[in-house]
Amino acid sequence: MNAQAQVLKGHLDVLLLATLEAGPRHGYAVKEALREGSGGRFDLPTGTIYPALHRLAGAGLIAGSWSTVDGRRRRTYRLTAAGQRRLHADRSNWHDFATAITALLETRPWPATS
Amino acid sequence: MNAQAQVLKGHLDVLLLATLEAGPRHGYAVKEALREGSGGRFDLPTGTIYPALHRLAGAGLIAGSWSTVDGRRRRTYRLTAAGQRRLHADRSNWHDFATAITALLETRPWPATS
DNA sequence: CACTCATAGCTAGGTTTGCTACCTATCAAC
DNA sequence: GTTGATAGGTAGCAAACCTAGCTATGAGTG
């Protein structure tokens, strides 16, 4: 059973891209940025974050590179040009989407029940 | 390959419940209400609508009853009390969710890249 | 020293969701 | 007689996110 269920509903990718817009970050920092930036609302497990970053990297939207800091390995990601484009597109799509859903949820009354 | 991809991303249920708020409708009418109410943006295939309605019925959020109109069988759905409660909750969740995402996407600049 | 916690990374597998692709059937229009 | 809109349905795939588990380091506490 799923206590909490899919909090981000398909909008995780945009958010990940957005956290990288200001500059490169490693995975854990992305997770923290999302948590802090949302006031704790989006505190995602690493099992969500890392696979998603791999997915974005596989799609060429971000690029990762290994480094070692204090004997701790880190994988730092940066936005690629394609990622930047995707972010812009997704941001605009989000606005359209949110507007459409909000409008539908506020439609009152709905067109006549035939 | 998915040309259009999961347009509703987990928010389908609220919309279906919302279309039934004003009164009972049969499945096809729900589909049309969604299409018209969104200006054509959410023109979902019946393969999305019907299974979703079955799912909601199975969860006790809507209740369906068969009838026959002009020799054509129809299954008319109405919101249950639980469905009404769920709709109210989901509507409020949507607003919080949308606000949070929008805020994150507009966060510029993001908290310092460590 | 032993332990825990925050940091940092990872994977396997399951469930849910929405979609494609298909099927049946009636009625109206051409 | 065939098409298109209406009306219902299913099987099965793919993606997405989550749970649950794993390794490892460094700092702080007992």
Short mmCIF file of C-alpha atoms (C1' of nucleotides) in Angstrom, two decimals:
data_model
loop_
_atom_site.label_atom_id
_atom_site.label_comp_id
_atom_site.label_asym_id
_atom_site.label_seq_id
_atom_site.Cartn_x
_atom_site.Cartn_y
_atom_site.Cartn_z
CA MET A 1 0.00 0.00 0.00
CA ASN A 2 1.09 3.48 -0.66
CA ALA A 3 0.83 5.82 2.31
CA GLN A 4 1.89 8.94 0.52
CA ALA A 5 1.80 8.20 -3.17
CA GLN A 6 3.45 9.93 -6.06
CA VAL A 7 3.66 13.42 -4.59
CA LEU A 8 5.15 14.96 -7.68
CA LYS A 9 3.00 13.32 -10.29
CA GLY A 10 5.20 13.60 -13.28
CA HIS A 11 6.53 17.04 -12.54
CA LEU A 12 9.72 15.87 -10.88
CA ASP A 13 11.86 16.39 -13.96
CA VAL A 14 11.13 20.10 -14.29
CA LEU A 15 11.95 20.64 -10.66
CA LEU A 16 15.24 18.80 -10.91
CA LEU A 17 16.18 20.81 -13.97
CA ALA A 18 15.15 23.99 -12.18
CA THR A 19 17.43 23.27 -9.22
CA LEU A 20 20.35 23.00 -11.63
CA GLU A 21 19.54 26.22 -13.45
CA ALA A 22 21.53 28.41 -11.07
CA GLY A 23 24.63 26.23 -11.41
CA PRO A 24 25.92 22.66 -11.01
CA ARG A 25 25.02 20.62 -7.93
CA HIS A 26 25.60 17.09 -6.80
CA GLY A 27 22.66 14.75 -6.31
CA TYR A 28 22.29 15.08 -2.59
CA ALA A 29 22.41 18.86 -2.89
CA VAL A 30 19.62 18.70 -5.45
CA LYS A 31 17.55 16.73 -2.99
CA GLU A 32 18.24 19.28 -0.25
CA ALA A 33 17.54 22.24 -2.51
CA LEU A 34 14.16 20.75 -3.36
CA ARG A 35 13.34 20.08 0.26
CA GLU A 36 14.36 23.52 1.47
CA GLY A 37 12.94 25.36 -1.51
CA SER A 38 9.54 23.78 -0.91
CA GLY A 39 9.48 24.41 2.82
CA GLY A 40 9.76 20.68 3.47
CA ARG A 41 6.85 19.78 1.24
CA PHE A 42 8.95 17.92 -1.31
CA ASP A 43 11.27 15.83 0.85
CA LEU A 44 11.93 13.06 -1.62
CA PRO A 45 13.72 9.80 -0.86
CA THR A 46 17.05 9.23 -2.57
CA GLY A 47 15.45 6.28 -4.31
CA THR A 48 13.41 8.85 -6.19
CA ILE A 49 16.14 11.43 -6.78
CA TYR A 50 19.02 9.31 -8.05
CA PRO A 51 17.16 7.24 -10.60
CA ALA A 52 15.53 10.44 -11.87
CA LEU A 53 18.91 12.10 -12.30
CA HIS A 54 20.15 9.03 -14.17
CA ARG A 55 17.12 9.26 -16.39
CA LEU A 56 17.74 12.93 -17.15
CA ALA A 57 21.40 12.24 -17.81
CA GLY A 58 20.47 9.39 -20.13
CA ALA A 59 18.20 11.78 -21.99
CA GLY A 60 21.07 14.23 -22.36
CA LEU A 61 19.32 16.96 -20.39
CA ILE A 62 21.96 17.04 -17.67
CA ALA A 63 25.56 15.87 -17.57
CA GLY A 64 27.23 14.30 -14.57
CA SER A 65 30.88 14.20 -13.57
CA TRP A 66 32.57 12.46 -10.67
CA SER A 67 34.75 14.22 -8.17
CA THR A 68 36.08 13.45 -4.72
CA VAL A 69 35.70 15.81 -1.80
CA ASP A 70 37.19 14.80 1.56
CA GLY A 71 37.40 11.19 0.46
CA ARG A 72 33.73 11.28 -0.38
CA ARG A 73 32.79 10.72 -3.96
CA ARG A 74 30.37 13.12 -5.49
CA ARG A 75 28.60 13.20 -8.79
CA THR A 76 28.02 16.73 -9.89
CA TYR A 77 25.39 17.50 -12.49
CA ARG A 78 25.01 20.48 -14.75
CA LEU A 79 22.33 21.49 -17.23
CA THR A 80 23.14 20.82 -20.86
CA ALA A 81 21.91 23.13 -23.61
CA ALA A 82 19.13 20.64 -24.33
CA GLY A 83 18.27 20.63 -20.64
CA GLN A 84 18.01 24.39 -20.62
CA ARG A 85 15.66 24.29 -23.59
CA ARG A 86 13.61 21.57 -21.98
CA LEU A 87 13.40 23.56 -18.76
CA HIS A 88 12.07 26.60 -20.57
CA ALA A 89 9.55 24.50 -22.46
CA ASP A 90 8.46 22.61 -19.36
CA ARG A 91 8.09 25.77 -17.35
CA SER A 92 5.76 27.19 -19.93
CA ASN A 93 3.90 23.89 -20.20
CA TRP A 94 3.46 23.86 -16.46
CA HIS A 95 1.76 27.23 -16.50
CA ASP A 96 -0.66 26.15 -19.22
CA PHE A 97 -1.32 22.88 -17.45
CA ALA A 98 -1.88 24.47 -14.05
CA THR A 99 -4.16 27.10 -15.52
CA ALA A 100 -6.22 24.46 -17.32
CA ILE A 101 -6.63 22.24 -14.26
CA THR A 102 -7.43 25.15 -11.99
CA ALA A 103 -10.03 26.40 -14.45
CA LEU A 104 -11.65 22.97 -14.65
CA LEU A 105 -11.71 22.58 -10.89
CA GLU A 106 -13.34 25.95 -10.52
CA THR A 107 -15.87 25.44 -13.31
CA ARG A 108 -19.07 25.83 -11.41
CA PRO A 109 -21.54 25.06 -12.71
CA TRP A 110 -20.35 22.55 -15.26
CA PRO A 111 -21.98 22.65 -18.70
CA ALA A 112 -25.45 21.17 -18.38
CA THR A 113 -25.78 17.54 -17.46
CA SER A 114 -27.37 16.29 -20.69
CA MET B 1 6.84 5.80 -28.29
CA ASN B 2 4.55 8.25 -26.66
CA ALA B 3 3.75 11.29 -28.75
CA GLN B 4 1.74 13.01 -26.08
CA ALA B 5 2.54 11.24 -22.85
CA GLN B 6 0.49 11.09 -19.70
CA VAL B 7 -0.97 14.56 -20.04
CA LEU B 8 -2.82 14.44 -16.78
CA LYS B 9 -0.17 12.93 -14.58
CA GLY B 10 -2.15 11.75 -11.65
CA HIS B 11 -4.69 14.52 -11.67
CA LEU B 12 -7.25 12.66 -13.74
CA ASP B 13 -9.26 11.49 -10.76
CA VAL B 14 -10.00 14.97 -9.43
CA LEU B 15 -11.16 16.09 -12.84
CA LEU B 16 -13.46 13.12 -13.25
CA LEU B 17 -14.95 13.73 -9.83
CA ALA B 18 -15.33 17.42 -10.65
CA THR B 19 -17.31 16.69 -13.82
CA LEU B 20 -19.76 14.71 -11.70
CA GLU B 21 -20.16 17.37 -9.06
CA ALA B 22 -22.95 19.18 -10.88
CA GLY B 23 -24.96 15.98 -11.30
CA PRO B 24 -24.81 12.44 -12.68
CA ARG B 25 -23.36 11.80 -16.12
CA HIS B 26 -22.63 8.73 -18.18
CA GLY B 27 -19.04 7.92 -19.12
CA TYR B 28 -19.04 9.34 -22.59
CA ALA B 29 -20.57 12.58 -21.32
CA VAL B 30 -17.78 12.82 -18.75
CA LYS B 31 -15.25 12.53 -21.53
CA GLU B 32 -17.03 15.24 -23.54
CA ALA B 33 -17.38 17.53 -20.54
CA LEU B 34 -13.65 17.27 -19.94
CA ARG B 35 -12.84 17.95 -23.56
CA GLU B 36 -15.17 20.92 -23.86
CA GLY B 37 -14.38 22.31 -20.44
CA SER B 38 -10.69 22.39 -21.28
CA GLY B 39 -11.07 23.92 -24.70
CA GLY B 40 -9.96 20.69 -26.33
CA ARG B 41 -6.79 20.41 -24.24
CA PHE B 42 -7.87 17.28 -22.41
CA ASP B 43 -9.33 15.14 -25.16
CA LEU B 44 -8.77 11.78 -23.54
CA PRO B 45 -9.22 8.41 -25.23
CA THR B 46 -11.99 6.19 -23.90
CA GLY B 47 -9.27 3.73 -22.92
CA THR B 48 -8.27 6.27 -20.34
CA ILE B 49 -11.74 7.35 -19.22
CA TYR B 50 -13.53 4.04 -18.72
CA PRO B 51 -10.86 2.23 -16.72
CA ALA B 52 -10.50 5.34 -14.57
CA LEU B 53 -14.23 5.43 -13.88
CA HIS B 54 -14.13 1.73 -12.96
CA ARG B 55 -11.28 2.49 -10.62
CA LEU B 56 -13.19 5.31 -8.94
CA ALA B 57 -16.28 3.13 -8.68
CA GLY B 58 -14.20 0.34 -7.17
CA ALA B 59 -12.92 2.83 -4.62
CA GLY B 60 -16.46 3.82 -3.74
CA LEU B 61 -16.00 7.42 -4.83
CA ILE B 62 -18.62 7.20 -7.55
CA ALA B 63 -21.50 4.82 -8.13
CA GLY B 64 -22.63 3.60 -11.54
CA SER B 65 -26.02 2.40 -12.70
CA TRP B 66 -27.09 0.98 -16.04
CA SER B 67 -29.90 2.36 -18.11
CA THR B 68 -31.05 2.09 -21.70
CA VAL B 69 -31.77 5.11 -23.87
CA ASP B 70 -32.92 4.54 -27.46
CA GLY B 71 -31.69 0.97 -27.36
CA ARG B 72 -28.28 2.23 -26.33
CA ARG B 73 -27.00 1.12 -22.97
CA ARG B 74 -25.60 3.77 -20.74
CA ARG B 75 -23.80 3.64 -17.47
CA THR B 76 -24.54 6.70 -15.44
CA TYR B 77 -22.26 7.68 -12.59
CA ARG B 78 -22.93 9.86 -9.60
CA LEU B 79 -20.69 11.11 -6.82
CA THR B 80 -20.96 9.25 -3.53
CA ALA B 81 -20.57 11.02 -0.22
CA ALA B 82 -17.01 9.71 -0.05
CA GLY B 83 -16.43 11.02 -3.57
CA GLN B 84 -17.63 14.44 -2.57
CA ARG B 85 -15.27 14.49 0.40
CA ARG B 86 -12.44 13.30 -1.80
CA LEU B 87 -13.19 15.99 -4.34
CA HIS B 88 -13.05 18.72 -1.71
CA ALA B 89 -9.79 17.36 -0.33
CA ASP B 90 -8.23 16.92 -3.77
CA ARG B 91 -9.25 20.38 -4.84
CA SER B 92 -7.53 21.89 -1.85
CA ASN B 93 -4.50 19.64 -2.36
CA TRP B 94 -4.30 20.78 -5.95
CA HIS B 95 -4.11 24.41 -4.94
CA ASP B 96 -1.29 23.73 -2.47
CA PHE B 97 0.50 21.58 -4.99
CA ALA B 98 0.21 24.07 -7.82
CA THR B 99 1.33 26.91 -5.59
CA ALA B 100 4.37 24.95 -4.43
CA ILE B 101 5.46 23.93 -7.92
CA THR B 102 4.94 27.40 -9.33
CA ALA B 103 6.95 28.89 -6.48
CA LEU B 104 9.80 26.45 -7.08
CA LEU B 105 9.82 27.10 -10.79
CA GLU B 106 9.99 30.81 -10.17
CA THR B 107 12.65 30.61 -7.50
CA ARG B 108 15.37 32.67 -9.07
CA PRO B 109 18.00 32.62 -7.90
CA TRP B 110 18.03 29.26 -6.15
CA PRO B 111 19.70 29.10 -2.74
CA ALA B 112 23.43 29.23 -3.26
CA THR B 113 25.09 26.38 -5.11
CA SER B 114 27.20 25.02 -2.27
"C1'" DC C 1 36.11 2.40 21.44
"C1'" DA C 2 31.28 1.89 19.94
"C1'" DC C 3 27.50 3.94 18.24
"C1'" DT C 4 24.61 6.96 15.76
"C1'" DC C 5 23.57 10.54 12.48
"C1'" DA C 6 24.16 13.35 8.45
"C1'" DT C 7 26.18 13.07 4.17
"C1'" DA C 8 26.68 10.72 -0.36
"C1'" DG C 9 25.86 7.30 -3.56
"C1'" DC C 10 23.39 3.17 -5.52
"C1'" DT C 11 19.82 -0.77 -7.17
"C1'" DA C 12 15.85 -4.17 -7.34
"C1'" DG C 13 11.31 -4.68 -7.56
"C1'" DG C 14 6.41 -3.49 -7.08
"C1'" DT C 15 2.29 -0.65 -7.81
"C1'" DT C 16 -0.21 2.66 -10.06
"C1'" DT C 17 -1.36 5.24 -13.98
"C1'" DG C 18 -2.39 6.49 -18.50
"C1'" DC C 19 -1.98 5.09 -23.03
"C1'" DT C 20 -2.28 2.35 -27.45
"C1'" DA C 21 -4.73 -0.81 -29.78
"C1'" DC C 22 -8.17 -3.36 -30.29
"C1'" DC C 23 -13.33 -5.09 -30.00
"C1'" DT C 24 -18.83 -4.72 -29.97
"C1'" DA C 25 -23.01 -2.22 -30.97
"C1'" DT C 26 -26.65 1.38 -32.27
"C1'" DC C 27 -28.34 5.27 -34.94
"C1'" DA C 28 -28.05 9.03 -38.34
"C1'" DA C 29 -26.39 10.75 -42.55
"C1'" DC C 30 -24.88 10.25 -47.13
"C1'" DG D 1 -23.93 0.24 -47.73
"C1'" DT D 2 -20.68 2.60 -45.59
"C1'" DT D 3 -19.01 6.03 -42.61
"C1'" DG D 4 -19.04 8.75 -38.33
"C1'" DA D 5 -20.69 9.96 -33.86
"C1'" DT D 6 -22.24 7.89 -29.83
"C1'" DA D 7 -21.61 4.40 -26.12
"C1'" DG D 8 -19.47 0.75 -23.87
"C1'" DG D 9 -15.52 -2.30 -23.05
"C1'" DT D 10 -10.65 -5.03 -22.42
"C1'" DA D 11 -5.57 -6.49 -22.69
"C1'" DG D 12 -1.27 -5.27 -22.06
"C1'" DC D 13 2.67 -2.08 -22.31
"C1'" DA D 14 5.75 1.65 -20.57
"C1'" DA D 15 6.89 5.17 -17.52
"C1'" DA D 16 7.13 7.10 -13.05
"C1'" DC D 17 7.70 7.06 -8.28
"C1'" DC D 18 8.11 4.67 -4.20
"C1'" DT D 19 9.72 1.16 -0.66
"C1'" DA D 20 13.32 -1.27 1.03
"C1'" DG D 21 17.52 -2.43 1.04
"C1'" DC D 22 22.68 -1.82 0.37
"C1'" DT D 23 27.80 0.58 0.85
"C1'" DA D 24 30.72 4.08 2.71
"C1'" DT D 25 32.85 8.33 5.06
"C1'" DG D 26 33.30 11.82 8.76
"C1'" DA D 27 31.70 14.05 12.94
"C1'" DG D 28 29.89 13.94 17.29
"C1'" DT D 29 28.41 11.49 21.66
"C1'" DG D 30 28.50 8.09 25.17
#
